PDB file of C-alpha atoms in Angstrom:
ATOM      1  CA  UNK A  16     181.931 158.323 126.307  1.00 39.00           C
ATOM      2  CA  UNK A  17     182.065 158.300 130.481  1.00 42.00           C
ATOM      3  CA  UNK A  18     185.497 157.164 132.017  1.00 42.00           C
ATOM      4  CA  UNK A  19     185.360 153.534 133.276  1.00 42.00           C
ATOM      5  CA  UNK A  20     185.651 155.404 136.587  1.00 42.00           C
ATOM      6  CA  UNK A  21     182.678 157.601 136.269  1.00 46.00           C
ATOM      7  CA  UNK A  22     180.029 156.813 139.302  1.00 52.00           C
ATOM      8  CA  UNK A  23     176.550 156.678 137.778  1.00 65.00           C
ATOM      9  CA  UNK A  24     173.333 155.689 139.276  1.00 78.00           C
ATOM     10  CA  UNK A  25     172.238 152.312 138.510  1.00 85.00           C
ATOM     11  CA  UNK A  26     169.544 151.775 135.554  1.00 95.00           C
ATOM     12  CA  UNK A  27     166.208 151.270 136.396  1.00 97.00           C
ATOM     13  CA  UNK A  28     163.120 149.997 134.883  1.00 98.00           C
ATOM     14  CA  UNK A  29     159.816 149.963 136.455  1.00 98.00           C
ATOM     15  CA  UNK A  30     156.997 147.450 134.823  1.00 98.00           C
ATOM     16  CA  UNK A  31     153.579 147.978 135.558  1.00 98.00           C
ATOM     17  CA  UNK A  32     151.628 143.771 135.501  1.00 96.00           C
ATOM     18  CA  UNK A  33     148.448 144.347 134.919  1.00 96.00           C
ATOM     19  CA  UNK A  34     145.659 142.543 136.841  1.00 93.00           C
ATOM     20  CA  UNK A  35     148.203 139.801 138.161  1.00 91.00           C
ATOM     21  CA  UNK A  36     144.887 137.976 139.966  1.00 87.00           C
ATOM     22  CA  UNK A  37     142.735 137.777 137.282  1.00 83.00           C
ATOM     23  CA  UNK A  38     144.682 137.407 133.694  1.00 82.00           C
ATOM     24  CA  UNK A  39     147.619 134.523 134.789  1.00 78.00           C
ATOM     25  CA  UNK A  40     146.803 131.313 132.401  1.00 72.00           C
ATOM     26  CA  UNK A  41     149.256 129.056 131.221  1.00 71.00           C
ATOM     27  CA  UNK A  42     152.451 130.505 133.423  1.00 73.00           C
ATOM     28  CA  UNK A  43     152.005 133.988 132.006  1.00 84.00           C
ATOM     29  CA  UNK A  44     153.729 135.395 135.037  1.00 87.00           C
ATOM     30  CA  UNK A  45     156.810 133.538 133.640  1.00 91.00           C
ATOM     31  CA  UNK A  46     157.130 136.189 131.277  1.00 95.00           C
ATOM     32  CA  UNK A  47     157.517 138.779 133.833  1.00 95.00           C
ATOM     33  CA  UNK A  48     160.444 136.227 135.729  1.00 95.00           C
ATOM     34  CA  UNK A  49     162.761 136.124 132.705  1.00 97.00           C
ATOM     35  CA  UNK A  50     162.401 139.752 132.300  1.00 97.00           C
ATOM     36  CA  UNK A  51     163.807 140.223 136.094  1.00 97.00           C
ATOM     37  CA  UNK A  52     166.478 138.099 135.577  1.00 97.00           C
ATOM     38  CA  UNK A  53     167.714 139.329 132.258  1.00 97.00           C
ATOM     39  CA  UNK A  54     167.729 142.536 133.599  1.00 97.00           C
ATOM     40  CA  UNK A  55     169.599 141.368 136.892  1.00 96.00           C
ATOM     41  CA  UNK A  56     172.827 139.961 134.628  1.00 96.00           C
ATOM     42  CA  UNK A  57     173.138 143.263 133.321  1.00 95.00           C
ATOM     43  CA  UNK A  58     173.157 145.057 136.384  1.00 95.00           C
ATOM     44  CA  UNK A  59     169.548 146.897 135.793  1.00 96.00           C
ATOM     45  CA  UNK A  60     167.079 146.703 138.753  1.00 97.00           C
ATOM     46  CA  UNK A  61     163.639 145.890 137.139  1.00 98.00           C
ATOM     47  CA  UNK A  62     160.879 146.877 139.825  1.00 98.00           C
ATOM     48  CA  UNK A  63     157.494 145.345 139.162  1.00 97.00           C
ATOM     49  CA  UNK A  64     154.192 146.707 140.482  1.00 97.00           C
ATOM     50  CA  UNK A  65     150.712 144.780 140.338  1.00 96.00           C
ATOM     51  CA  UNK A  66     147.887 146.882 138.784  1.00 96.00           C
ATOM     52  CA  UNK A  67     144.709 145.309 139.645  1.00 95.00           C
ATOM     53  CA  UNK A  68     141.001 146.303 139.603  1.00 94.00           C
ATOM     54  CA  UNK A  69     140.787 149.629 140.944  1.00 95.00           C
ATOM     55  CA  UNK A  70     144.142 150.753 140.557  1.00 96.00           C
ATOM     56  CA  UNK A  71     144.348 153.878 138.424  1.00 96.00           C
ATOM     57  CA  UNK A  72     147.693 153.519 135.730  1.00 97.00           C
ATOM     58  CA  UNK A  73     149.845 156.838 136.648  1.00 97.00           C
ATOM     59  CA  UNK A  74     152.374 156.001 132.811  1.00 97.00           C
ATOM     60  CA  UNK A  75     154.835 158.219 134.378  1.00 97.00           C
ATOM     61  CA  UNK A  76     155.673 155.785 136.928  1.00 98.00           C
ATOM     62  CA  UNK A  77     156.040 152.777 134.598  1.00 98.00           C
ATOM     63  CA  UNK A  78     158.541 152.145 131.849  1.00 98.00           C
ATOM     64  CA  UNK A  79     156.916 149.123 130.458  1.00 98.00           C
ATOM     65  CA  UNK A  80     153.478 147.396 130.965  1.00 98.00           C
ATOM     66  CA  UNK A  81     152.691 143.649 130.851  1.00 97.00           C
ATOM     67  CA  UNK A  82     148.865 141.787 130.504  1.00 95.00           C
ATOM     68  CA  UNK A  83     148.625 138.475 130.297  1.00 92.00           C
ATOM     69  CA  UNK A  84     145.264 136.051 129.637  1.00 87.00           C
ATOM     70  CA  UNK A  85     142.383 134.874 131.404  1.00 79.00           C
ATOM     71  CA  UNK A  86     138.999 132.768 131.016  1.00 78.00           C
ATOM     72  CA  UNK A  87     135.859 134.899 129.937  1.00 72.00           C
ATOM     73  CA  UNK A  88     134.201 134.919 133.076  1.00 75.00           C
ATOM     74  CA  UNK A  89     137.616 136.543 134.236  1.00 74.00           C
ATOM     75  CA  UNK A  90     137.835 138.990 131.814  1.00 80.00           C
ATOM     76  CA  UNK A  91     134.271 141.184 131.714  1.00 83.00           C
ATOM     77  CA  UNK A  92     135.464 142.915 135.309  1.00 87.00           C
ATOM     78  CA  UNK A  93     138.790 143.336 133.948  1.00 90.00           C
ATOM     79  CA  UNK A  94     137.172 145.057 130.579  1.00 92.00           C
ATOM     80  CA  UNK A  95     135.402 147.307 132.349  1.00 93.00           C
ATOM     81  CA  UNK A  96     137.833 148.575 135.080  1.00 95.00           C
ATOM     82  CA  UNK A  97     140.421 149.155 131.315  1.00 94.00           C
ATOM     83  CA  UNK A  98     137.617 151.961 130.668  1.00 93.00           C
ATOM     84  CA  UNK A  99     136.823 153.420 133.504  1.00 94.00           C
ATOM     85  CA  UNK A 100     140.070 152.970 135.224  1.00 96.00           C
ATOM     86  CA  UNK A 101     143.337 152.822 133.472  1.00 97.00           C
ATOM     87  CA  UNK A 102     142.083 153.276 129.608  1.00 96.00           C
ATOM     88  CA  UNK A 103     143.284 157.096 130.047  1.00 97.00           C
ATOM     89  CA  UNK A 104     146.850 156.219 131.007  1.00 98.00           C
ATOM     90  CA  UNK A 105     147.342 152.821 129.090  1.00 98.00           C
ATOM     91  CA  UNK A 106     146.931 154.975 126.229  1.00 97.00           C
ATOM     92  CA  UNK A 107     149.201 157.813 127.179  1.00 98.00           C
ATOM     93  CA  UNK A 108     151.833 155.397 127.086  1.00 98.00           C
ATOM     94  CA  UNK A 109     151.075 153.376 124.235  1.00 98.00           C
ATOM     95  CA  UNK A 110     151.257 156.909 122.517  1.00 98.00           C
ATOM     96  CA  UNK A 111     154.391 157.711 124.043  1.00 98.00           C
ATOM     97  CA  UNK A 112     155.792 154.495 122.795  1.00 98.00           C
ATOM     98  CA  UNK A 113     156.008 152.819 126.257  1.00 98.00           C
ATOM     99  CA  UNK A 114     156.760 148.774 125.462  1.00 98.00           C
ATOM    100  CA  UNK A 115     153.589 146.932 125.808  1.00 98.00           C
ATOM    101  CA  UNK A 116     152.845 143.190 125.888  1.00 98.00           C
ATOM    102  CA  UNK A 117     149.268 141.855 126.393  1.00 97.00           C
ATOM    103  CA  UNK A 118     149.255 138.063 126.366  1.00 96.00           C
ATOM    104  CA  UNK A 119     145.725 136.410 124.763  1.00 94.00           C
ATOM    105  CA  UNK A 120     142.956 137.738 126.740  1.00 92.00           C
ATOM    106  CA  UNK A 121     144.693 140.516 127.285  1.00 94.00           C
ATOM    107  CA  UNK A 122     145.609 141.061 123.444  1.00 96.00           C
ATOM    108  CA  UNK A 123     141.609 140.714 123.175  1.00 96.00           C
ATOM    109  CA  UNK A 124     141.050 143.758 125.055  1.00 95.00           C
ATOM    110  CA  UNK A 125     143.172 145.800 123.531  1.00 97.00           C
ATOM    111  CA  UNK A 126     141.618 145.409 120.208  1.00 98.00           C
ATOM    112  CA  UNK A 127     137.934 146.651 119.315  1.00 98.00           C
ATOM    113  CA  UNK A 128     135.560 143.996 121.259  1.00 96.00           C
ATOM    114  CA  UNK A 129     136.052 140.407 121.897  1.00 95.00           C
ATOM    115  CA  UNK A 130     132.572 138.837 121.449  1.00 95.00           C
ATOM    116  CA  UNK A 131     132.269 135.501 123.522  1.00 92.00           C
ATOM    117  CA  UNK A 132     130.165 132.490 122.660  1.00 90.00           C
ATOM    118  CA  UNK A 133     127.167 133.743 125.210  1.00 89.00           C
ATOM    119  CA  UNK A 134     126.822 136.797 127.085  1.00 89.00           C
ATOM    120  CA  UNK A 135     127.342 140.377 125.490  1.00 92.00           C
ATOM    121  CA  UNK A 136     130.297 141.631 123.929  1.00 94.00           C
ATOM    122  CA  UNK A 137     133.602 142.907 125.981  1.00 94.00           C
ATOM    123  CA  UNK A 138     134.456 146.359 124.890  1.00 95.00           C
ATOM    124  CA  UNK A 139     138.454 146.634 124.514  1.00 96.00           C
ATOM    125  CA  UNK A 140     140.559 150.121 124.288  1.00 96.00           C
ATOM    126  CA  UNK A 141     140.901 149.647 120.233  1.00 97.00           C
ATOM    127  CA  UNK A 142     144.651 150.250 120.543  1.00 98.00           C
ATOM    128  CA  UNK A 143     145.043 147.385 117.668  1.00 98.00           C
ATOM    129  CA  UNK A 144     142.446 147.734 114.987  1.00 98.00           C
ATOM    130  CA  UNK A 145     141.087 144.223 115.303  1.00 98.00           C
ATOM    131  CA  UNK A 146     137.974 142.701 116.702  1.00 98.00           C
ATOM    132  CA  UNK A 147     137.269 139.064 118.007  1.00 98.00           C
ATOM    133  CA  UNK A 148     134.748 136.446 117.567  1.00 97.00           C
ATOM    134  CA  UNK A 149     134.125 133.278 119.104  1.00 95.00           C
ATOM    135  CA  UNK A 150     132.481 130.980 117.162  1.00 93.00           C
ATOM    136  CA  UNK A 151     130.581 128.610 119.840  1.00 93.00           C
ATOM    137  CA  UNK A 152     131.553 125.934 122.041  1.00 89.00           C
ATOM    138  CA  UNK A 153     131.049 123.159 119.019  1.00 93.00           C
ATOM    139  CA  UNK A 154     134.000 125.176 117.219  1.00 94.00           C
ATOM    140  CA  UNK A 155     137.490 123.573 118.019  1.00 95.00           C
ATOM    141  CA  UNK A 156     139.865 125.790 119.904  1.00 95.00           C
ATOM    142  CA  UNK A 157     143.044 126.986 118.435  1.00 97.00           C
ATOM    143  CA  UNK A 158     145.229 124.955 120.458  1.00 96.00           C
ATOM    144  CA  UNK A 159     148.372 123.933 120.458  1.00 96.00           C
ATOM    145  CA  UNK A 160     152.530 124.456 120.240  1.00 96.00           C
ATOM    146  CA  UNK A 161     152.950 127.627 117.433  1.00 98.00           C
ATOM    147  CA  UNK A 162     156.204 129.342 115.279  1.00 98.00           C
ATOM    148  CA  UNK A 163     155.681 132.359 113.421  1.00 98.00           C
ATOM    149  CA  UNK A 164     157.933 134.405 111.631  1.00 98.00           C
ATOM    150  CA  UNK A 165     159.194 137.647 113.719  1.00 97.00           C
ATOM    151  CA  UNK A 166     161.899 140.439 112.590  1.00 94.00           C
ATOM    152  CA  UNK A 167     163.378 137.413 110.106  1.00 93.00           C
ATOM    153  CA  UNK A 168     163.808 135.298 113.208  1.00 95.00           C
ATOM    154  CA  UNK A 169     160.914 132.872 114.933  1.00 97.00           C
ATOM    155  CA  UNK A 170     158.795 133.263 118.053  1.00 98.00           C
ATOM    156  CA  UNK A 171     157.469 129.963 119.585  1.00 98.00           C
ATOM    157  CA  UNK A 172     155.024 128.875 122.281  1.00 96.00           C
ATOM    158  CA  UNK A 173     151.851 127.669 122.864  1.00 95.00           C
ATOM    159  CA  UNK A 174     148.238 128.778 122.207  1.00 95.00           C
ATOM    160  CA  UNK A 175     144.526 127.927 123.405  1.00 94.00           C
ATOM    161  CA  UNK A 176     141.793 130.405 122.067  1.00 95.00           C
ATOM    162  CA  UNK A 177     138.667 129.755 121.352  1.00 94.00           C
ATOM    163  CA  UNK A 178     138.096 132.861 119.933  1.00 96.00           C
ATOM    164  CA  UNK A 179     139.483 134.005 116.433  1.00 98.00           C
ATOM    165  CA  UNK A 180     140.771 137.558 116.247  1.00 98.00           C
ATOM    166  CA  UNK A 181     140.462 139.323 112.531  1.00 98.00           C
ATOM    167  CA  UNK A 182     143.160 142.014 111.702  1.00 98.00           C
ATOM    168  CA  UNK A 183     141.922 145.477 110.449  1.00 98.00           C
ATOM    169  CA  UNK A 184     144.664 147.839 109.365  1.00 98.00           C
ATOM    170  CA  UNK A 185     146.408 146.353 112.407  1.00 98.00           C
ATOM    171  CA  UNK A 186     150.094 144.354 111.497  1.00 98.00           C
ATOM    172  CA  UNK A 187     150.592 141.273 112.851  1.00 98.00           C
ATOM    173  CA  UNK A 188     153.239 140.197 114.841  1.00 98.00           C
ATOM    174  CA  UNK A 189     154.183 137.666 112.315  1.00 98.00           C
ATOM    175  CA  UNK A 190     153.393 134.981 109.857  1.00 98.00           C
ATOM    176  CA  UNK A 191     152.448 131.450 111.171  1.00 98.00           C
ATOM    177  CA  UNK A 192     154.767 128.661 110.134  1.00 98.00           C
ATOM    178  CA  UNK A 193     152.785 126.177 112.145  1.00 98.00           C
ATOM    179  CA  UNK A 194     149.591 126.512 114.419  1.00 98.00           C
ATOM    180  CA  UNK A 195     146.666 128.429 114.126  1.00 98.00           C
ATOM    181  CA  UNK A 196     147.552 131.796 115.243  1.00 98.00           C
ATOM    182  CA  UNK A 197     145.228 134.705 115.148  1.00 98.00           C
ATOM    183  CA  UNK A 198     142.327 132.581 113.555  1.00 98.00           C
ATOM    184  CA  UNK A 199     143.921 129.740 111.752  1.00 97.00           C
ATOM    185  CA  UNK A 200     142.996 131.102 108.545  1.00 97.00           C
ATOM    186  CA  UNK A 201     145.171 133.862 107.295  1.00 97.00           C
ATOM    187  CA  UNK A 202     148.301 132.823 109.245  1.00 98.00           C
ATOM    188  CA  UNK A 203     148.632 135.931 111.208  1.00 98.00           C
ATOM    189  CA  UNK A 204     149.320 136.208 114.603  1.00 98.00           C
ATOM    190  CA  UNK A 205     149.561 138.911 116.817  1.00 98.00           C
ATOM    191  CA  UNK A 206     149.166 142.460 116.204  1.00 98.00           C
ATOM    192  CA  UNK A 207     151.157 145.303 116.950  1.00 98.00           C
ATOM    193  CA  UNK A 208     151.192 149.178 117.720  1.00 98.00           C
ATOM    194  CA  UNK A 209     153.595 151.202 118.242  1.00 98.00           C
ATOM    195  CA  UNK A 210     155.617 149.281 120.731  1.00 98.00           C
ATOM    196  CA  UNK A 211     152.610 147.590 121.879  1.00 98.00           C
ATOM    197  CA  UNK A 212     152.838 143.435 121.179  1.00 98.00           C
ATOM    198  CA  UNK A 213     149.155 141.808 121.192  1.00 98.00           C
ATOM    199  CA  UNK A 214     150.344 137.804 120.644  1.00 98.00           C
ATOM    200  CA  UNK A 215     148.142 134.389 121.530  1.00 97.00           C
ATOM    201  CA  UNK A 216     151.872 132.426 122.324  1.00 96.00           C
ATOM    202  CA  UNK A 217     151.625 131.292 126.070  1.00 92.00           C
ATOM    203  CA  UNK A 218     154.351 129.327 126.807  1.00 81.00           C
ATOM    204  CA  UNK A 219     155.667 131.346 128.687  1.00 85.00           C
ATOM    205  CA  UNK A 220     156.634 133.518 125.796  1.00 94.00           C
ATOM    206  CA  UNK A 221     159.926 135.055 126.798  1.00 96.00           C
ATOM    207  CA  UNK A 222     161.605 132.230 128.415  1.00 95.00           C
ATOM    208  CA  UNK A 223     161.891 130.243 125.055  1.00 94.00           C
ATOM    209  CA  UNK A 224     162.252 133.598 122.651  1.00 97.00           C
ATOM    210  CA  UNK A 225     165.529 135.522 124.739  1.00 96.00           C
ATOM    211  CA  UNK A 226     165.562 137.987 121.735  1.00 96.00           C
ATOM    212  CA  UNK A 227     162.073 139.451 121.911  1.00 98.00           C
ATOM    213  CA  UNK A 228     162.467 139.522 125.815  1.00 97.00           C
ATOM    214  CA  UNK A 229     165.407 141.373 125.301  1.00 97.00           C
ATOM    215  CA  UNK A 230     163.869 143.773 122.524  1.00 97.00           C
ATOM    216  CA  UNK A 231     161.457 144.529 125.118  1.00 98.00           C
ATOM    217  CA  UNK A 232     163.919 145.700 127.391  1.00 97.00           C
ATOM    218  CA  UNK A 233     165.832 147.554 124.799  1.00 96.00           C
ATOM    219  CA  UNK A 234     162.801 149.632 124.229  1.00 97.00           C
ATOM    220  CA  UNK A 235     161.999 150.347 127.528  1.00 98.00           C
ATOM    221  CA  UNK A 236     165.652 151.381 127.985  1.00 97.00           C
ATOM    222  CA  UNK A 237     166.145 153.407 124.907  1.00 95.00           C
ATOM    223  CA  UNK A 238     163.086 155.299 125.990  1.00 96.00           C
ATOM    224  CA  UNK A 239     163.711 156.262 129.500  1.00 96.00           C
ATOM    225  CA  UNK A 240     168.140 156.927 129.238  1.00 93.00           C
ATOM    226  CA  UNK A 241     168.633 156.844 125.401  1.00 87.00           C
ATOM    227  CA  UNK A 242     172.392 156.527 125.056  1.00 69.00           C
ATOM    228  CA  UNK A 243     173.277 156.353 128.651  1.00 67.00           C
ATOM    229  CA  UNK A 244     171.998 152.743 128.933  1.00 63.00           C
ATOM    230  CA  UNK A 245     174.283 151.545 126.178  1.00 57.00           C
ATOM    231  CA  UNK A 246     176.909 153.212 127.729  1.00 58.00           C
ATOM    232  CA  UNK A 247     176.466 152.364 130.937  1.00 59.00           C
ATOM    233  CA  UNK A 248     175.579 148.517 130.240  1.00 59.00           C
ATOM    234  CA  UNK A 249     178.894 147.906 128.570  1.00 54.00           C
ATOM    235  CA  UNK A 250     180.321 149.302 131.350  1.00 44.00           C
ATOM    236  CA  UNK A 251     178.828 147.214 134.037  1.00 52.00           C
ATOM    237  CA  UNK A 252     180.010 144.070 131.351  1.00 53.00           C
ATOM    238  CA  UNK A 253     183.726 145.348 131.351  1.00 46.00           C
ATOM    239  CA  UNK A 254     183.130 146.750 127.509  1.00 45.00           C
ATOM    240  CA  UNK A 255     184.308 150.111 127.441  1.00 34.00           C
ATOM    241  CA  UNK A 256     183.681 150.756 123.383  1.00 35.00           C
ATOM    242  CA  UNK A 257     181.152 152.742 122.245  1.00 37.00           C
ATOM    243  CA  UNK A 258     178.460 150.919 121.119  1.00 38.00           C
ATOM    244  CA  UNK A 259     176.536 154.155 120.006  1.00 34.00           C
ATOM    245  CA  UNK A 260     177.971 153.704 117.079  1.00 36.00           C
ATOM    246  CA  UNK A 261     176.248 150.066 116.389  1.00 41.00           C
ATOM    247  CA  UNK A 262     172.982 151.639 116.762  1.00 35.00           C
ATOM    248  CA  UNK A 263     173.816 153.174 113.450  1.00 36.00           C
ATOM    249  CA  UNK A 264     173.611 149.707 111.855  1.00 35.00           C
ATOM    250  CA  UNK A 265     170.602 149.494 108.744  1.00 33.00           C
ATOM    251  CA  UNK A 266     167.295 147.241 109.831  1.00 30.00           C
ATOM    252  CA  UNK A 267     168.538 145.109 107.357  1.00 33.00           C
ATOM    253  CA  UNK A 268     171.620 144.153 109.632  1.00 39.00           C
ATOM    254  CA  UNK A 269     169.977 144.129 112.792  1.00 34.00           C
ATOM    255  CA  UNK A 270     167.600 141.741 111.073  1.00 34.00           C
ATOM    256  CA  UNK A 271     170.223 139.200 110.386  1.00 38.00           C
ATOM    257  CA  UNK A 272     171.504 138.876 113.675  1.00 40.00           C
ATOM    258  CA  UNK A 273     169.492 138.004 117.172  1.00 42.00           C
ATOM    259  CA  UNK A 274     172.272 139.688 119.503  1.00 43.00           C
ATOM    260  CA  UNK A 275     170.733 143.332 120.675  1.00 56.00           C
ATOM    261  CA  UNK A 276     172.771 146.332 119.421  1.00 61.00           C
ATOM    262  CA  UNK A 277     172.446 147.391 123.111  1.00 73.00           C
ATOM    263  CA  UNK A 278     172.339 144.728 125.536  1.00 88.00           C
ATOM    264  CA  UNK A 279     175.090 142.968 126.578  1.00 89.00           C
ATOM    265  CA  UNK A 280     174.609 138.972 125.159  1.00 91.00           C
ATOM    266  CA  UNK A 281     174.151 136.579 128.033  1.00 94.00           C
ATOM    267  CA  UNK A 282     174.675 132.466 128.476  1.00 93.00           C
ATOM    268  CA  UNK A 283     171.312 131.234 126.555  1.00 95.00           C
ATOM    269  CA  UNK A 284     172.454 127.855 125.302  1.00 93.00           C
ATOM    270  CA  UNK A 285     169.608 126.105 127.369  1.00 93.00           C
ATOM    271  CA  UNK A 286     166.811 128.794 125.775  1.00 95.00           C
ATOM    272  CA  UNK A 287     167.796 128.595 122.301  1.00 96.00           C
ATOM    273  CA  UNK A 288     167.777 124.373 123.012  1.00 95.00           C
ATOM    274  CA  UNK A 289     164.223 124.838 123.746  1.00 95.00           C
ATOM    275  CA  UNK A 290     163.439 127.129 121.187  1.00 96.00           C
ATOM    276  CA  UNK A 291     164.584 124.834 118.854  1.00 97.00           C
ATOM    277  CA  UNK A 292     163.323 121.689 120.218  1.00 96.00           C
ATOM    278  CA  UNK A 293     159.926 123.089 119.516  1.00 97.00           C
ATOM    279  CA  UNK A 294     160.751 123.974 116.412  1.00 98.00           C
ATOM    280  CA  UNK A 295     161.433 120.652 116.162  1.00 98.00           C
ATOM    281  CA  UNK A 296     158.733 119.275 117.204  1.00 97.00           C
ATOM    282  CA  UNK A 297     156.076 121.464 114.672  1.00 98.00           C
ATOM    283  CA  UNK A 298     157.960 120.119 112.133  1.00 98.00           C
ATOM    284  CA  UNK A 299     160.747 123.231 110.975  1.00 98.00           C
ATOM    285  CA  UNK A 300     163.955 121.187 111.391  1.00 98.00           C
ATOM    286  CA  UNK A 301     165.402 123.508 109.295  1.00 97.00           C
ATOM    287  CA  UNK A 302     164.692 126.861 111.332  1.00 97.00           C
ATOM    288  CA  UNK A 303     165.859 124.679 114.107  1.00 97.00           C
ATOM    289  CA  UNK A 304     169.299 123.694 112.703  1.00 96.00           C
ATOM    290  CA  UNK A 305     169.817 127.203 112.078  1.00 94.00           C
ATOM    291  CA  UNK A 306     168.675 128.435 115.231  1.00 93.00           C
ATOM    292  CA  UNK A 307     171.584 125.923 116.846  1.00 93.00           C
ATOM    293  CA  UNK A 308     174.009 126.912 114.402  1.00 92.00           C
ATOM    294  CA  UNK A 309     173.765 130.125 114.962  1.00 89.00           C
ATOM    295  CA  UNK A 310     174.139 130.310 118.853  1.00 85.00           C
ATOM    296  CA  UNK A 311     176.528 127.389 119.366  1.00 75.00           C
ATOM    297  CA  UNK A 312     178.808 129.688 117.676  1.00 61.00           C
TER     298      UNK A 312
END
């Protein structure tokens, strides 16, 4: 373990936001802003860099990648520039297990096609093996606040698709406990790769869900300084344990508890409040007691 004195370079992350113009509904960039600032508390400098039409995707120079959701119209430019432009490099570091997270239209692209109600079908990158339909402008949307079940925990937000995405081998995200998710038939939502997160919840996302933001950022730091970054972000928190040895801890207790075996907790009474107040809201008064039981002590 370094000496409380040792001098170390400062942690990094660098997070590529894919086409910030064109795919921003519903406050996506939000997700990007709690990133930044949960990073910041911990001492870790978290550089962001727009990716837009045009702009080739170098994955070297990115440690985690973020697409959020747009209208149709939006999204045919965007589908084509993810072929011809950054398709190459958005899957070198999906494959190299670079954190993902592609927000509704982006989820859409990532997946085999997204057929719209008029006009030809989008051709995505097929990194989730699932396909979507939209079944015509006299078909409700899936709209709405949304819980599912994530990593024995919930996710919450908010969700307007019209179109209904179908699973192949893909796994979901998680299970809808209230909304429509995926197609609001088989109570999936989401899909995932690798550490690539396809999910409809708007909301914004991360500012309501602390623990999958910080998963996120666990990833991305695991990846890039393995156990330098727990060592160095206990440090920064006046910790000097090792927490190595907590990584050692079975799924099964990780599961149980929503404080990362690497990060540093922070001050998120006023998150887990509105995390539970929409659970509230849909219904799961139970998930929200617990929720407030659990972080209130």
């Amino acid at each position: 373990m370094m000496s409380p004195n040792t001098t170390q370079q400062p942690l990094t992350l660098t997070l590529g936001h894919l086409y910030p113009d064109q795919l921003n509904l519903y406050g996506d960039r939000g997700n990007i802003l709690t990133l930044r600032r949960r990073c910041q508390l911990r001492g870790i400098e978290l550089r962001v860099v727009g990716l837009g039409v045009g702009d080739a995707l170098a994955p070297d120079e990115y440690d985690m990648l973020f697409i959020g959701g747009g209208q149709d119209k939006e999204q045919a430019p965007v589908a084509d520039d993810l072929h011809e432009m950054k398709g190459i490099g958005l899957w070198a570091a999906i494959e190299d297990d670079m954190p993902v997270l592609a927000v509704c239209g982006g989820y859409q692209l990532l997946a085999h096609y997204y057929r719209p109600a008029e006009g030809p079908d989008m051709r995505g990158l097929g990194v989730f093996d699932a396909w979507t339909e939209h079944k015509g402008t006299k078909v409700p949307r899936c709209i709405g606040n949304v819980a599912i079940s994530w990593n024995g925990q919930t996710l919450v937000g908010f969700e307007n698709h019209g179109g209904r995405t179908y699973l192949g081998t893909a796994k979901p995200l998680g299970k809808v406990l209230k909304g429509n998710g995926n197609n609001a038939e088989d109570q999936t939502e989401g899909a995932i790769y690798r550490h690539a997160y396809g999910t409809y919840l708007h909301g914004s996302l991360l500012p309501k869900n602390p623990h999958f933001a910080d998963h996120l950022i666990e990833l991305a730091l695991q990846r890039k300084y393995g156990d330098r970054a727990i060592t160095e972000n206990d440090l920064f928190n006046g910790n000097h344990t090792n927490k190595a040895a907590e990584i050692g801890a079975t799924v099964l207790e990780l599961q149980k508890t929503t404080v990362s075996p690497l990060l540093t907790p922070l001050e998120d009474s006023l998150e887990w409040e509105a995390h539970a107040s929409m659970l509230e809201r849909l219904g799961l008064y139970s998930e929200a007691a617990t929720i407030l039981r659990t972080h209130k002590s």
